[in-house]
PDB file of C-alpha atoms in Angstrom:
ATOM      1  CA  MET A   1       0.000   0.000   0.000  1.00 37.00           C
ATOM      2  CA  SER A   2       1.175   3.508  -0.727  1.00 42.00           C
ATOM      3  CA  THR A   3       2.481   5.664   2.110  1.00 42.00           C
ATOM      4  CA  LYS A   4       0.318   8.491   0.824  1.00 43.00           C
ATOM      5  CA  ASP A   5      -3.419   8.852   1.201  1.00 43.00           C
ATOM      6  CA  SER A   6      -5.126   9.242  -2.145  1.00 46.00           C
ATOM      7  CA  ASN A   7      -6.418  12.630  -0.949  1.00 50.00           C
ATOM      8  CA  SER A   8      -3.039  13.909   0.209  1.00 50.00           C
ATOM      9  CA  LEU A   9       0.054  15.166  -1.576  1.00 48.00           C
ATOM     10  CA  TYR A  10       2.216  14.374   1.453  1.00 51.00           C
ATOM     11  CA  GLY A  11       3.134  11.325   3.499  1.00 60.00           C
ATOM     12  CA  GLN A  12       1.193  11.188   6.737  1.00 63.00           C
ATOM     13  CA  VAL A  13       2.048  10.958  10.400  1.00 65.00           C
ATOM     14  CA  ILE A  14      -0.862  10.141  12.697  1.00 65.00           C
ATOM     15  CA  LEU A  15      -0.889  11.690  16.185  1.00 66.00           C
ATOM     16  CA  PHE A  16      -3.413   9.692  18.195  1.00 66.00           C
ATOM     17  CA  GLY A  17      -3.973  10.689  21.775  1.00 67.00           C
ATOM     18  CA  ASP A  18      -5.917  12.616  24.372  1.00 66.00           C
ATOM     19  CA  LEU A  19      -6.396  16.341  25.020  1.00 59.00           C
ATOM     20  CA  LEU A  20      -2.658  17.095  24.975  1.00 56.00           C
ATOM     21  CA  THR A  21      -2.534  15.743  21.432  1.00 58.00           C
ATOM     22  CA  HIS A  22      -5.658  17.664  20.486  1.00 56.00           C
ATOM     23  CA  ILE A  23      -4.178  21.053  21.466  1.00 51.00           C
ATOM     24  CA  SER A  24      -0.593  20.452  20.405  1.00 54.00           C
ATOM     25  CA  SER A  25      -0.728  21.732  16.789  1.00 52.00           C
ATOM     26  CA  ASN A  26       2.863  22.156  15.678  1.00 48.00           C
ATOM     27  CA  GLN A  27       3.585  23.753  12.319  1.00 46.00           C
ATOM     28  CA  ASP A  28       7.234  22.654  12.026  1.00 48.00           C
ATOM     29  CA  GLU A  29       6.480  19.720   9.726  1.00 43.00           C
ATOM     30  CA  SER A  30       3.442  21.156   7.928  1.00 43.00           C
ATOM     31  CA  ARG A  31       5.284  21.697   4.653  1.00 44.00           C
ATOM     32  CA  ARG A  32       6.827  18.208   4.516  1.00 50.00           C
ATOM     33  CA  LEU A  33       4.202  15.935   6.104  1.00 51.00           C
ATOM     34  CA  ASP A  34       0.445  15.881   6.393  1.00 53.00           C
ATOM     35  CA  ILE A  35       0.157  15.778  10.201  1.00 55.00           C
ATOM     36  CA  ILE A  36      -3.174  14.212  11.097  1.00 57.00           C
ATOM     37  CA  ASN A  37      -3.979  15.226  14.646  1.00 57.00           C
ATOM     38  CA  ARG A  38      -6.579  12.974  16.259  1.00 54.00           C
ATOM     39  CA  GLY A  39      -6.606  14.173  19.850  1.00 53.00           C
ATOM     40  CA  PHE A  40      -9.676  13.802  22.020  1.00 52.00           C
ATOM     41  CA  SER A  41     -10.534  15.720  25.168  1.00 52.00           C
ATOM     42  CA  TYR A  42     -11.599  12.666  27.144  1.00 52.00           C
ATOM     43  CA  ARG A  43     -10.412   9.161  28.038  1.00 52.00           C
ATOM     44  CA  LEU A  44     -10.496   7.065  24.933  1.00 45.00           C
ATOM     45  CA  ALA A  45     -10.208   3.497  23.757  1.00 47.00           C
ATOM     46  CA  TYR A  46     -11.379   4.003  20.182  1.00 43.00           C
ATOM     47  CA  LYS A  47     -10.093   1.914  17.366  1.00 41.00           C
ATOM     48  CA  SER A  48      -7.692   3.785  15.132  1.00 44.00           C
ATOM     49  CA  GLN A  49      -8.177   3.356  11.425  1.00 44.00           C
ATOM     50  CA  THR A  50      -5.415   4.877   9.362  1.00 40.00           C
ATOM     51  CA  ARG A  51      -4.642   4.755   5.691  1.00 47.00           C
ATOM     52  CA  GLY A  52      -1.245   5.209   4.153  1.00 56.00           C
ATOM     53  CA  SER A  53       0.609   6.577   7.167  1.00 64.00           C
ATOM     54  CA  LEU A  54       4.379   6.742   7.524  1.00 70.00           C
ATOM     55  CA  GLY A  55       4.081   6.620  11.263  1.00 78.00           C
ATOM     56  CA  GLN A  56       1.719   6.747  14.153  1.00 83.00           C
ATOM     57  CA  ALA A  57       2.337   8.286  17.548  1.00 86.00           C
ATOM     58  CA  VAL A  58       0.130   6.852  20.309  1.00 90.00           C
ATOM     59  CA  PHE A  59      -0.074   9.343  23.170  1.00 90.00           C
ATOM     60  CA  PHE A  60      -2.531   8.470  25.931  1.00 93.00           C
ATOM     61  CA  GLY A  61      -2.324   8.407  29.697  1.00 94.00           C
ATOM     62  CA  CYS A  62      -2.610  12.012  30.840  1.00 91.00           C
ATOM     63  CA  ASN A  63      -6.359  11.757  31.413  1.00 91.00           C
ATOM     64  CA  ASP A  64      -6.314   8.061  32.306  1.00 95.00           C
ATOM     65  CA  ALA A  65      -3.915   8.852  35.176  1.00 96.00           C
ATOM     66  CA  TYR A  66      -6.447  10.972  37.064  1.00 95.00           C
ATOM     67  CA  LEU A  67      -6.803   9.657  40.598  1.00 96.00           C
ATOM     68  CA  PRO A  68      -9.540   7.052  41.196  1.00 96.00           C
ATOM     69  CA  GLY A  69     -12.935   8.653  41.661  1.00 92.00           C
ATOM     70  CA  ASN A  70     -12.525  11.077  38.761  1.00 91.00           C
ATOM     71  CA  TYR A  71     -14.675  10.212  35.748  1.00 89.00           C
ATOM     72  CA  GLN A  72     -11.619  10.267  33.447  1.00 91.00           C
ATOM     73  CA  HIS A  73      -9.609   7.780  35.510  1.00 95.00           C
ATOM     74  CA  ALA A  74      -8.838   4.412  33.928  1.00 96.00           C
ATOM     75  CA  PRO A  75      -7.351   1.620  36.024  1.00 97.00           C
ATOM     76  CA  LEU A  76      -3.689   1.045  35.189  1.00 98.00           C
ATOM     77  CA  ASP A  77      -4.210  -2.464  33.779  1.00 97.00           C
ATOM     78  CA  VAL A  78      -7.075  -1.224  31.563  1.00 97.00           C
ATOM     79  CA  TYR A  79      -4.903   1.664  30.336  1.00 96.00           C
ATOM     80  CA  ARG A  80      -2.035  -0.642  29.387  1.00 97.00           C
ATOM     81  CA  ASP A  81      -4.396  -3.146  27.740  1.00 97.00           C
ATOM     82  CA  ASN A  82      -5.951  -0.320  25.697  1.00 94.00           C
ATOM     83  CA  LEU A  83      -2.526   0.847  24.505  1.00 94.00           C
ATOM     84  CA  GLU A  84      -1.597  -2.680  23.462  1.00 96.00           C
ATOM     85  CA  GLN A  85      -4.931  -3.138  21.655  1.00 94.00           C
ATOM     86  CA  ILE A  86      -4.482   0.123  19.762  1.00 92.00           C
ATOM     87  CA  ILE A  87      -0.931  -0.773  18.697  1.00 90.00           C
ATOM     88  CA  GLN A  88      -1.925  -4.310  17.659  1.00 92.00           C
ATOM     89  CA  HIS A  89      -5.252  -3.413  16.071  1.00 87.00           C
ATOM     90  CA  PRO A  90      -5.674  -4.932  12.582  1.00 86.00           C
ATOM     91  CA  ALA A  91      -6.437  -1.504  11.082  1.00 80.00           C
ATOM     92  CA  ILE A  92      -3.060  -0.282  12.345  1.00 79.00           C
ATOM     93  CA  LYS A  93      -1.109  -3.401  11.382  1.00 81.00           C
ATOM     94  CA  ALA A  94      -2.612  -3.398   7.874  1.00 78.00           C
ATOM     95  CA  GLN A  95      -0.908  -0.076   7.166  1.00 75.00           C
ATOM     96  CA  SER A  96       2.507  -1.199   8.455  1.00 78.00           C
ATOM     97  CA  PRO A  97       3.239   2.231   9.921  1.00 77.00           C
ATOM     98  CA  ARG A  98       6.131   2.862  12.247  1.00 84.00           C
ATOM     99  CA  VAL A  99       4.350   3.121  15.573  1.00 89.00           C
ATOM    100  CA  MET A 100       5.737   5.037  18.539  1.00 91.00           C
ATOM    101  CA  VAL A 101       4.340   5.340  22.066  1.00 95.00           C
ATOM    102  CA  ILE A 102       4.677   8.685  23.855  1.00 93.00           C
ATOM    103  CA  THR A 103       4.514   8.484  27.647  1.00 96.00           C
ATOM    104  CA  PRO A 104       2.509  10.986  29.675  1.00 94.00           C
ATOM    105  CA  PRO A 105       4.650  13.792  31.113  1.00 91.00           C
ATOM    106  CA  PRO A 106       4.780  14.651  34.817  1.00 90.00           C
ATOM    107  CA  VAL A 107       1.776  16.463  36.209  1.00 89.00           C
ATOM    108  CA  ASN A 108       2.380  20.025  37.333  1.00 84.00           C
ATOM    109  CA  GLU A 109       1.352  19.792  40.982  1.00 85.00           C
ATOM    110  CA  TYR A 110       2.246  23.450  41.567  1.00 83.00           C
ATOM    111  CA  GLN A 111      -0.657  24.607  39.410  1.00 86.00           C
ATOM    112  CA  LEU A 112      -3.019  21.727  40.159  1.00 90.00           C
ATOM    113  CA  GLU A 113      -5.020  23.287  43.007  1.00 90.00           C
ATOM    114  CA  ALA A 114      -6.108  26.259  40.890  1.00 91.00           C
ATOM    115  CA  PHE A 115      -6.779  23.992  37.901  1.00 89.00           C
ATOM    116  CA  ASP A 116      -8.941  21.646  40.001  1.00 92.00           C
ATOM    117  CA  ALA A 117     -10.864  24.596  41.445  1.00 93.00           C
ATOM    118  CA  SER A 118     -11.495  26.001  37.949  1.00 93.00           C
ATOM    119  CA  LYS A 119     -12.913  22.633  36.855  1.00 89.00           C
ATOM    120  CA  GLY A 120     -14.917  22.106  40.053  1.00 91.00           C
ATOM    121  CA  VAL A 121     -13.263  18.784  40.836  1.00 89.00           C
ATOM    122  CA  PRO A 122     -11.986  17.606  44.225  1.00 90.00           C
ATOM    123  CA  HIS A 123      -8.331  18.417  44.890  1.00 92.00           C
ATOM    124  CA  PRO A 124      -5.998  16.735  44.209  1.00 94.00           C
ATOM    125  CA  SER A 125      -7.322  15.248  40.982  1.00 94.00           C
ATOM    126  CA  ARG A 126      -3.880  14.015  39.941  1.00 94.00           C
ATOM    127  CA  ALA A 127      -0.569  13.103  41.522  1.00 95.00           C
ATOM    128  CA  LYS A 128       2.919  12.880  40.060  1.00 92.00           C
ATOM    129  CA  GLU A 129       3.407   9.375  41.503  1.00 94.00           C
ATOM    130  CA  GLN A 130       0.200   8.212  39.809  1.00 97.00           C
ATOM    131  CA  THR A 131       1.211   9.735  36.469  1.00 96.00           C
ATOM    132  CA  LYS A 132       4.652   8.121  36.784  1.00 97.00           C
ATOM    133  CA  ARG A 133       2.989   4.686  37.053  1.00 98.00           C
ATOM    134  CA  TYR A 134       1.129   5.389  33.799  1.00 98.00           C
ATOM    135  CA  ALA A 135       4.313   6.598  32.088  1.00 98.00           C
ATOM    136  CA  ASP A 136       6.051   3.399  33.206  1.00 98.00           C
ATOM    137  CA  ALA A 137       3.134   1.272  31.963  1.00 98.00           C
ATOM    138  CA  ALA A 138       3.233   3.001  28.561  1.00 98.00           C
ATOM    139  CA  GLY A 139       6.968   2.338  28.309  1.00 97.00           C
ATOM    140  CA  LYS A 140       6.546  -1.316  29.293  1.00 97.00           C
ATOM    141  CA  ALA A 141       3.729  -1.793  26.773  1.00 97.00           C
ATOM    142  CA  ALA A 142       5.885  -0.309  24.017  1.00 96.00           C
ATOM    143  CA  ILE A 143       8.900  -2.433  24.938  1.00 96.00           C
ATOM    144  CA  SER A 144       6.824  -5.627  25.154  1.00 96.00           C
ATOM    145  CA  LEU A 145       5.528  -4.975  21.629  1.00 95.00           C
ATOM    146  CA  GLU A 146       8.952  -3.903  20.334  1.00 93.00           C
ATOM    147  CA  VAL A 147       7.715  -0.380  19.593  1.00 93.00           C
ATOM    148  CA  PRO A 148       9.908   2.671  20.236  1.00 93.00           C
ATOM    149  CA  VAL A 149       8.976   4.887  23.147  1.00 94.00           C
ATOM    150  CA  ALA A 150       9.381   8.654  23.485  1.00 93.00           C
ATOM    151  CA  ASP A 151       9.684   9.061  27.252  1.00 93.00           C
ATOM    152  CA  LEU A 152       8.320  12.505  28.105  1.00 91.00           C
ATOM    153  CA  TRP A 153       8.581  11.773  31.828  1.00 90.00           C
ATOM    154  CA  ILE A 154      12.369  11.546  31.604  1.00 88.00           C
ATOM    155  CA  ALA A 155      12.628  14.448  29.151  1.00 86.00           C
ATOM    156  CA  PHE A 156      10.537  16.783  31.305  1.00 82.00           C
ATOM    157  CA  THR A 157      12.107  15.894  34.627  1.00 81.00           C
ATOM    158  CA  GLY A 158      15.563  16.213  33.122  1.00 72.00           C
ATOM    159  CA  ALA A 159      14.750  19.607  31.611  1.00 63.00           C
ATOM    160  CA  ALA A 160      12.867  21.152  34.482  1.00 56.00           C
ATOM    161  CA  GLY A 161      13.011  19.025  37.606  1.00 47.00           C
ATOM    162  CA  ARG A 162       9.308  18.069  37.599  1.00 44.00           C
ATOM    163  CA  ARG A 163       8.110  21.667  37.352  1.00 44.00           C
ATOM    164  CA  LEU A 164       7.403  22.030  33.622  1.00 38.00           C
ATOM    165  CA  HIS A 165       3.843  22.001  32.349  1.00 48.00           C
ATOM    166  CA  LEU A 166       2.799  21.590  28.718  1.00 61.00           C
ATOM    167  CA  THR A 167       3.140  25.200  27.692  1.00 68.00           C
ATOM    168  CA  ALA A 168       4.879  26.200  24.464  1.00 71.00           C
ATOM    169  CA  SER A 169       8.170  25.116  26.084  1.00 74.00           C
ATOM    170  CA  GLY A 170       6.624  21.811  27.097  1.00 74.00           C
ATOM    171  CA  TYR A 171       5.343  21.112  23.617  1.00 76.00           C
ATOM    172  CA  ARG A 172       8.797  21.950  22.230  1.00 80.00           C
ATOM    173  CA  ILE A 173      10.314  19.257  24.488  1.00 82.00           C
ATOM    174  CA  MET A 174       7.600  16.800  23.460  1.00 80.00           C
ATOM    175  CA  TYR A 175       8.177  17.576  19.787  1.00 83.00           C
ATOM    176  CA  CYS A 176      11.958  17.150  20.064  1.00 86.00           C
ATOM    177  CA  VAL A 177      11.707  13.837  21.935  1.00 86.00           C
ATOM    178  CA  ALA A 178       9.047  12.488  19.586  1.00 85.00           C
ATOM    179  CA  MET A 179      10.918  13.536  16.424  1.00 84.00           C
ATOM    180  CA  LYS A 180      14.175  12.037  17.727  1.00 85.00           C
ATOM    181  CA  THR A 181      12.374   8.752  18.426  1.00 84.00           C
ATOM    182  CA  PHE A 182      10.494   8.802  15.122  1.00 80.00           C
ATOM    183  CA  SER A 183      13.549   9.815  13.101  1.00 80.00           C
ATOM    184  CA  SER A 184      15.462   6.840  14.418  1.00 77.00           C
ATOM    185  CA  GLN A 185      12.776   4.660  12.813  1.00 70.00           C
ATOM    186  CA  VAL A 186      12.282   6.513   9.522  1.00 64.00           C
ATOM    187  CA  SER A 187      15.156   7.124   7.156  1.00 56.00           C
ATOM    188  CA  ARG A 188      13.676  10.286   5.636  1.00 47.00           C
ATOM    189  CA  VAL A 189      10.653  12.220   6.843  1.00 45.00           C
TER     190      VAL A 189
END
């Protein structure tokens, strides 16, 4: 199958994830690749159906890692099973894309109280230790399926000592880590 969608002049890279994917729009590759951003603002276990993609980044866990009791929380074993099902789904495998898992980054606990109050949810809604477990589970799922992993937890804690949130600087770190991981799998993007 061609690496180009019949409706596209460019090769495609699929970004499949939660709200962080949805709001991440990065223009750096817009002239060389058709970046298909499929981010959703809620916990998700949808089946991905891609056509003609060069690669697919699977980026879930930020919402799933809410503490139990929050409607977006997914138990850790369910989260990992969902990642593995997405990666192994026949619609993904049929395209033979280079798949990469992106781990959730650390939660910014310094801004969490105000964020929780603005959303009307009990505080704390998240915890860095909880998010770390989900980052570890994403990495283990990727390794078990022999899929590369872009570890945002390590990148963020190394860059900012657990204090960086996904602002423009945060997305720049995510982009650099993801492109380094993806580039190691694709000879020319």
